[in-house]
Amino acid sequence: MVSDSAPPVRFRELLPRPGAGDADPAAAYAYPDRLERPWIRANMVASADGGAVGPSGGSRDLSSAADRRLLGTLRGLCDVLLVGARTARSEGYRVLRARRAWEPLRRGRPPAPPTAVVSRSLDLPEGLLEADPQGRRTIVLTVAGAPAERLARVRRHADVVVVEGLSVGPEHIVDALGERGLYRVLTEGGPHLLAEFVSAGLLDELCLTTSPHLLGSGSPRVVAGGPGTPGAPERASARCRPVRLAGLLESEGSLFARYVRDPGDT
Ligand SMILES: NC(=O)c1ccc[n+]([C@@H]2O[C@H](COP(=O)([O-])OP(=O)(O)OC[C@H]3O[C@@H](n4cnc5c(N)ncnc54)[C@H](OP(=O)(O)O)[C@@H]3O)[C@@H](O)[C@H]2O)c1
C-alpha cells in the first residue's frame, strides 16, 4: 500500500458553480452512475499554446502538484487505466499499486486498477508485465502480426487480446474492456491512441489540464496522427464534434476542464 505524503492541494471551482469555493476532485470527477457500457475518459495536459510534449520528451514539464494530485484521483476512480505503448515506454509505466488515498474511492472494487496497453510491437516496459499483489495481470491488446516470440512471452505474464488485421481498433478495446466488466475507463493517451478514439467517435469525456507554460511550435497536440498509425487522421478532420464543458477547476494557475460528449453527437 502506497501512502500519500504529498502536500495538500486546493482546487477552486469555477464551473458549474462559480464562487462555490474549494472543490473535491473525487466528487467533481465522479463517473456517471449505472453505466451499461465502457465510458472512455481521457486525461491529458497541454501548455497554454496547445503543446502536449515538452523538452523532456514527455509531459512532466507541464505537470504540477495539482495536476499530479488530479491524475492520482482519476486513477483511483477508474476500473482500468488504458495507454498506448509509446507512452508506456516513454513514461515508464508500471503496474499500479494501491494507494491509501484510494480506499474510499474503491470500496467494493480491487484496491488498484489494472492497466491495459495497446501495442503492435509488444515492446512493453517490464514493469507492466508483473502481476499486482492480488495476482491481476496487465491487459495487452495487440494484433495477430505481432512478433511471435514476444507474443509468447507476453502471454505468460499478461491477459492478451489478439485482433486480426493491422490495428487494434478503438471498438475492439471498448469490447474487450466491457467483456471484463471494466466500464470506468481512464486513458492517458498518448496523443496517437487518443486520436483514434476521437476519430472513431468513441471518446466520451476529455479531462484537459491547461498548464501555464508556452512550448512554441513543434510540440504535438494532445491528439496527433500521422504515418504509422492506420486510421489516424492525417489531414484536417472531417468532423467537428460538439462537446459540453461540464466542469472547470483552477489550482496554482492550471485550469482543469472536463468536457463530455454532446448527447446530440451520434
Ligand atoms: N500531454 C499529455 O497529457 C501526454 C499524455 C500521454 C503521453 N504524452 C506524450 O506523448 C508521447 C507518446 O505518445 P504517442 O502519441 O507518440 O504514442 P501513444 O499513443 O502513447 O502510443 C502509440 C503506440 O501505441 C500502439 N498503438 C496505438 N494505436 C494502436 C492500434 N490501433 N493498434 C495497435 N497498436 C496501437 C503502438 O505501439 P507499438 O509502438 O508498441 O506498436 C503505437 O506506436 C510521449 O512523448 C508522451 O510523454 C503526453
XYZ file of C-alpha atoms and ligand atoms in Angstrom:
314
model
C 0.000 0.000 0.000
C 1.481 3.380 -1.023
C 0.856 6.178 1.475
C 0.270 9.728 0.242
C 2.606 12.242 1.788
C 2.143 14.918 -0.911
C 1.357 18.441 0.333
C -2.342 19.356 0.236
C -3.545 20.947 -2.991
C -6.595 23.194 -3.246
C -8.852 23.218 -6.301
C -11.063 26.279 -6.784
C -14.346 25.563 -8.534
C -15.053 27.925 -11.453
C -17.819 25.857 -13.097
C -20.515 24.608 -12.777
C -20.867 26.632 -9.523
C -18.705 29.767 -9.780
C -17.681 31.001 -6.356
C -18.512 27.689 -4.666
C -15.024 27.653 -3.139
C -12.818 24.594 -2.837
C -13.810 21.534 -4.847
C -13.339 17.879 -4.005
C -11.827 16.392 -7.196
C -13.174 12.909 -6.404
C -16.723 14.306 -6.395
C -16.158 16.662 -9.330
C -14.818 13.793 -11.484
C -17.196 11.013 -10.462
C -18.100 8.736 -13.392
C -21.746 8.619 -14.464
C -23.892 6.233 -12.411
C -25.243 2.959 -13.791
C -23.009 2.631 -16.834
C -24.141 -0.025 -19.311
C -21.023 0.084 -21.456
C -17.451 1.339 -21.033
C -17.210 5.106 -20.581
C -13.989 6.354 -22.162
C -12.464 9.245 -20.236
C -9.138 10.735 -21.339
C -6.877 12.776 -19.084
C -4.310 14.924 -20.865
C -2.225 18.011 -20.119
C -1.398 20.770 -22.620
C 0.512 24.044 -22.462
C -1.389 27.317 -22.849
C -0.361 27.297 -26.539
C -1.564 23.719 -27.083
C 1.606 21.599 -26.820
C 1.465 18.177 -25.181
C 5.139 17.137 -25.147
C 7.802 19.292 -23.509
C 11.597 19.479 -23.859
C 11.974 16.401 -21.613
C 10.235 14.344 -24.314
C 7.243 13.854 -22.043
C 4.531 15.784 -20.257
C 6.304 16.279 -16.926
C 7.462 19.775 -17.999
C 3.779 20.755 -17.881
C 2.874 19.000 -14.688
C 2.370 20.462 -11.199
C 1.443 19.205 -7.749
C -2.221 19.869 -8.602
C -2.002 18.006 -11.910
C -0.352 15.017 -10.214
C -2.989 15.057 -7.473
C -5.781 15.032 -10.048
C -4.056 12.284 -12.042
C -3.905 10.199 -8.862
C -7.576 10.800 -8.116
C -8.628 9.889 -11.656
C -6.619 6.672 -11.452
C -8.265 5.886 -8.135
C -11.717 6.379 -9.653
C -11.249 4.200 -12.746
C -11.750 0.458 -13.303
C -8.882 0.302 -15.796
C -6.076 2.561 -16.980
C -5.634 2.410 -20.773
C -2.478 3.585 -22.501
C -0.668 3.439 -25.842
C 2.615 1.538 -25.773
C 4.762 4.543 -26.691
C 3.507 6.481 -23.679
C 4.005 3.373 -21.530
C 7.621 3.149 -22.766
C 8.488 6.840 -22.615
C 6.878 7.445 -19.213
C 7.992 4.089 -17.717
C 4.539 2.765 -16.806
C 4.355 0.056 -14.164
C 1.540 -1.962 -12.636
C -0.371 0.443 -10.363
C -0.028 -0.149 -6.635
C -2.867 0.529 -4.219
C -2.733 3.926 -2.502
C -4.175 4.749 0.881
C -5.999 7.753 -0.629
C -7.854 5.404 -2.985
C -9.517 3.337 -0.245
C -12.689 5.481 -0.088
C -12.838 5.653 -3.902
C -12.552 1.905 -4.464
C -14.914 0.307 -1.939
C -16.204 -2.966 -3.388
C -13.536 -2.930 -6.100
C -9.934 -4.151 -6.325
C -7.563 -1.838 -4.411
C -5.854 -0.679 -7.621
C -6.999 -0.670 -11.247
C -5.270 -2.891 -13.806
C -3.542 -1.307 -16.791
C -4.457 -2.096 -20.404
C -1.815 -1.347 -23.029
C -2.223 -1.246 -26.820
C 0.766 -2.308 -28.920
C 1.701 -3.799 -32.278
C 5.390 -4.273 -31.452
C 4.853 -5.770 -27.964
C 7.894 -3.828 -26.835
C 6.483 -3.258 -23.354
C 8.051 -1.985 -20.129
C 8.941 -4.855 -17.795
C 7.097 -3.071 -15.009
C 3.808 -3.726 -16.805
C 4.418 -7.458 -17.026
C 4.423 -8.076 -13.297
C 1.231 -9.258 -11.626
C -0.050 -6.942 -8.891
C -0.170 -8.190 -5.267
C -3.695 -9.568 -5.904
C -2.404 -11.530 -8.917
C -4.206 -9.409 -11.518
C -2.435 -9.085 -14.813
C -1.998 -6.252 -17.280
C -4.304 -6.480 -20.292
C -2.356 -6.326 -23.553
C -4.258 -5.581 -26.768
C -2.308 -6.442 -29.887
C -2.561 -7.625 -33.495
C -2.185 -11.108 -34.984
C 1.000 -9.979 -36.785
C 2.794 -9.079 -33.541
C 6.267 -10.630 -33.200
C 5.633 -14.295 -32.294
C 8.374 -14.657 -29.672
C 7.305 -11.526 -27.837
C 3.684 -12.631 -28.040
C 4.515 -15.986 -26.449
C 6.408 -14.256 -23.642
C 3.761 -11.597 -23.020
C 1.082 -14.323 -22.862
C 2.902 -15.811 -19.873
C 2.593 -12.555 -17.927
C -0.486 -10.750 -19.192
C -4.106 -11.147 -20.242
C -3.640 -10.873 -24.022
C -6.273 -9.873 -26.584
C -5.239 -10.500 -30.205
C -7.089 -8.734 -33.011
C -6.962 -9.726 -36.697
C -5.686 -7.045 -39.070
C -3.210 -4.168 -38.832
C -4.737 -2.326 -35.927
C -6.484 -2.760 -32.627
C -9.469 -0.517 -33.309
C -10.978 1.566 -30.504
C -14.116 -0.576 -30.854
C -12.034 -3.709 -30.101
C -10.681 -2.015 -26.995
C -14.141 -0.978 -25.816
C -15.466 -4.520 -26.391
C -12.546 -6.220 -24.620
C -12.788 -3.961 -21.571
C -16.585 -4.251 -21.497
C -16.358 -8.073 -21.574
C -14.169 -7.879 -18.481
C -16.682 -5.636 -16.688
C -14.266 -2.677 -16.797
C -16.630 0.207 -17.533
C -14.926 3.186 -15.915
C -12.062 3.602 -18.366
C -9.323 6.205 -17.963
C -6.978 6.657 -20.884
C -3.828 8.725 -20.506
C -3.219 8.720 -24.262
C -0.866 9.181 -25.745
C -1.839 11.560 -28.497
C -1.849 8.849 -31.231
C -4.100 6.461 -29.339
C -6.373 9.323 -28.362
C -6.648 10.446 -31.995
C -8.044 7.017 -32.849
C -10.768 7.286 -30.206
C -11.673 10.816 -31.323
C -11.739 9.767 -34.962
C -13.988 6.774 -34.152
C -16.355 8.986 -32.141
C -15.759 6.814 -29.067
C -14.345 9.374 -26.664
C -16.955 10.161 -24.002
C -15.006 12.652 -21.942
C -11.817 14.700 -22.135
C -10.244 15.928 -18.904
C -7.845 18.582 -20.109
C -5.342 20.354 -17.905
C -4.121 23.641 -19.343
C -0.729 24.303 -17.826
C 0.597 27.874 -17.550
C 3.520 27.356 -19.962
C 4.279 28.077 -23.620
C 6.003 25.365 -25.678
C 6.107 27.079 -29.050
C 5.900 25.195 -32.324
C 6.967 21.595 -32.853
C 5.210 20.027 -29.881
C 2.387 17.605 -30.742
C -1.114 18.404 -29.525
C -2.998 16.105 -27.158
C -4.269 14.345 -30.268
C -1.784 13.546 -33.024
C -1.946 11.333 -36.070
C 0.318 10.559 -38.929
C 2.326 7.907 -40.699
C 2.465 4.588 -38.876
C -0.922 4.939 -37.238
C -3.501 3.406 -39.541
C -6.840 5.071 -39.060
C -5.376 8.219 -37.516
C -6.325 11.477 -39.256
C -3.531 12.846 -41.447
C -5.283 15.954 -42.750
C -7.870 18.312 -41.370
C -10.605 16.477 -39.503
C -13.704 15.522 -41.417
C -15.835 16.140 -38.322
C -16.128 18.907 -35.785
C -17.765 17.219 -32.829
C -19.505 19.296 -30.165
C -18.616 18.711 -26.520
C -20.064 20.245 -23.369
C -17.928 21.956 -20.721
C -19.128 20.023 -17.663
C -16.691 21.409 -15.121
C -13.755 23.753 -14.624
C -11.387 23.869 -11.647
C -8.312 26.022 -11.035
C -5.221 25.385 -8.955
C -1.841 27.123 -8.961
C -2.602 28.764 -12.321
C -3.516 25.472 -14.036
C -7.038 25.016 -15.395
C -8.739 21.630 -15.181
C -11.555 21.364 -17.711
C -13.903 18.423 -18.093
C -15.548 18.143 -21.494
C -18.193 15.496 -22.125
C -19.583 14.259 -25.383
C -22.628 16.238 -26.510
C -25.691 13.978 -26.207
C -26.733 15.110 -29.705
C -23.462 13.859 -31.265
C -24.003 10.402 -32.750
N 0.490 15.728 -22.600
C -0.059 14.596 -22.229
O -1.044 14.602 -21.492
C 0.542 13.298 -22.673
C -0.142 12.117 -22.369
C 0.407 10.911 -22.779
C 1.587 10.898 -23.494
N 2.214 12.065 -23.767
C 3.463 12.041 -24.541
O 3.148 11.576 -25.824
C 4.231 10.791 -26.343
C 3.761 9.386 -26.667
O 2.514 9.420 -27.304
P 2.302 8.941 -28.804
O 1.078 9.607 -29.295
O 3.588 9.106 -29.554
O 2.083 7.393 -28.646
P 0.915 6.551 -27.901
O -0.421 6.931 -28.441
O 1.125 6.566 -26.452
O 1.300 5.094 -28.366
C 1.353 4.786 -29.720
C 1.670 3.329 -29.774
O 0.562 2.597 -29.259
C 0.352 1.442 -30.044
N -0.863 1.652 -30.805
C -1.554 2.816 -30.955
N -2.645 2.603 -31.677
C -2.650 1.275 -31.985
C -3.537 0.440 -32.707
N -4.652 0.953 -33.251
N -3.244 -0.870 -32.842
C -2.136 -1.383 -32.256
N -1.251 -0.639 -31.551
C -1.519 0.670 -31.421
C 1.578 1.321 -30.936
O 2.528 0.669 -30.093
P 3.856 -0.087 -30.586
O 4.799 1.005 -30.975
O 4.316 -0.870 -29.409
O 3.465 -0.953 -31.730
C 1.922 2.794 -31.164
O 3.264 3.010 -31.555
C 5.284 10.760 -25.258
O 6.193 11.807 -25.512
C 4.470 11.052 -24.006
O 5.268 11.590 -22.983
C 1.710 13.269 -23.389
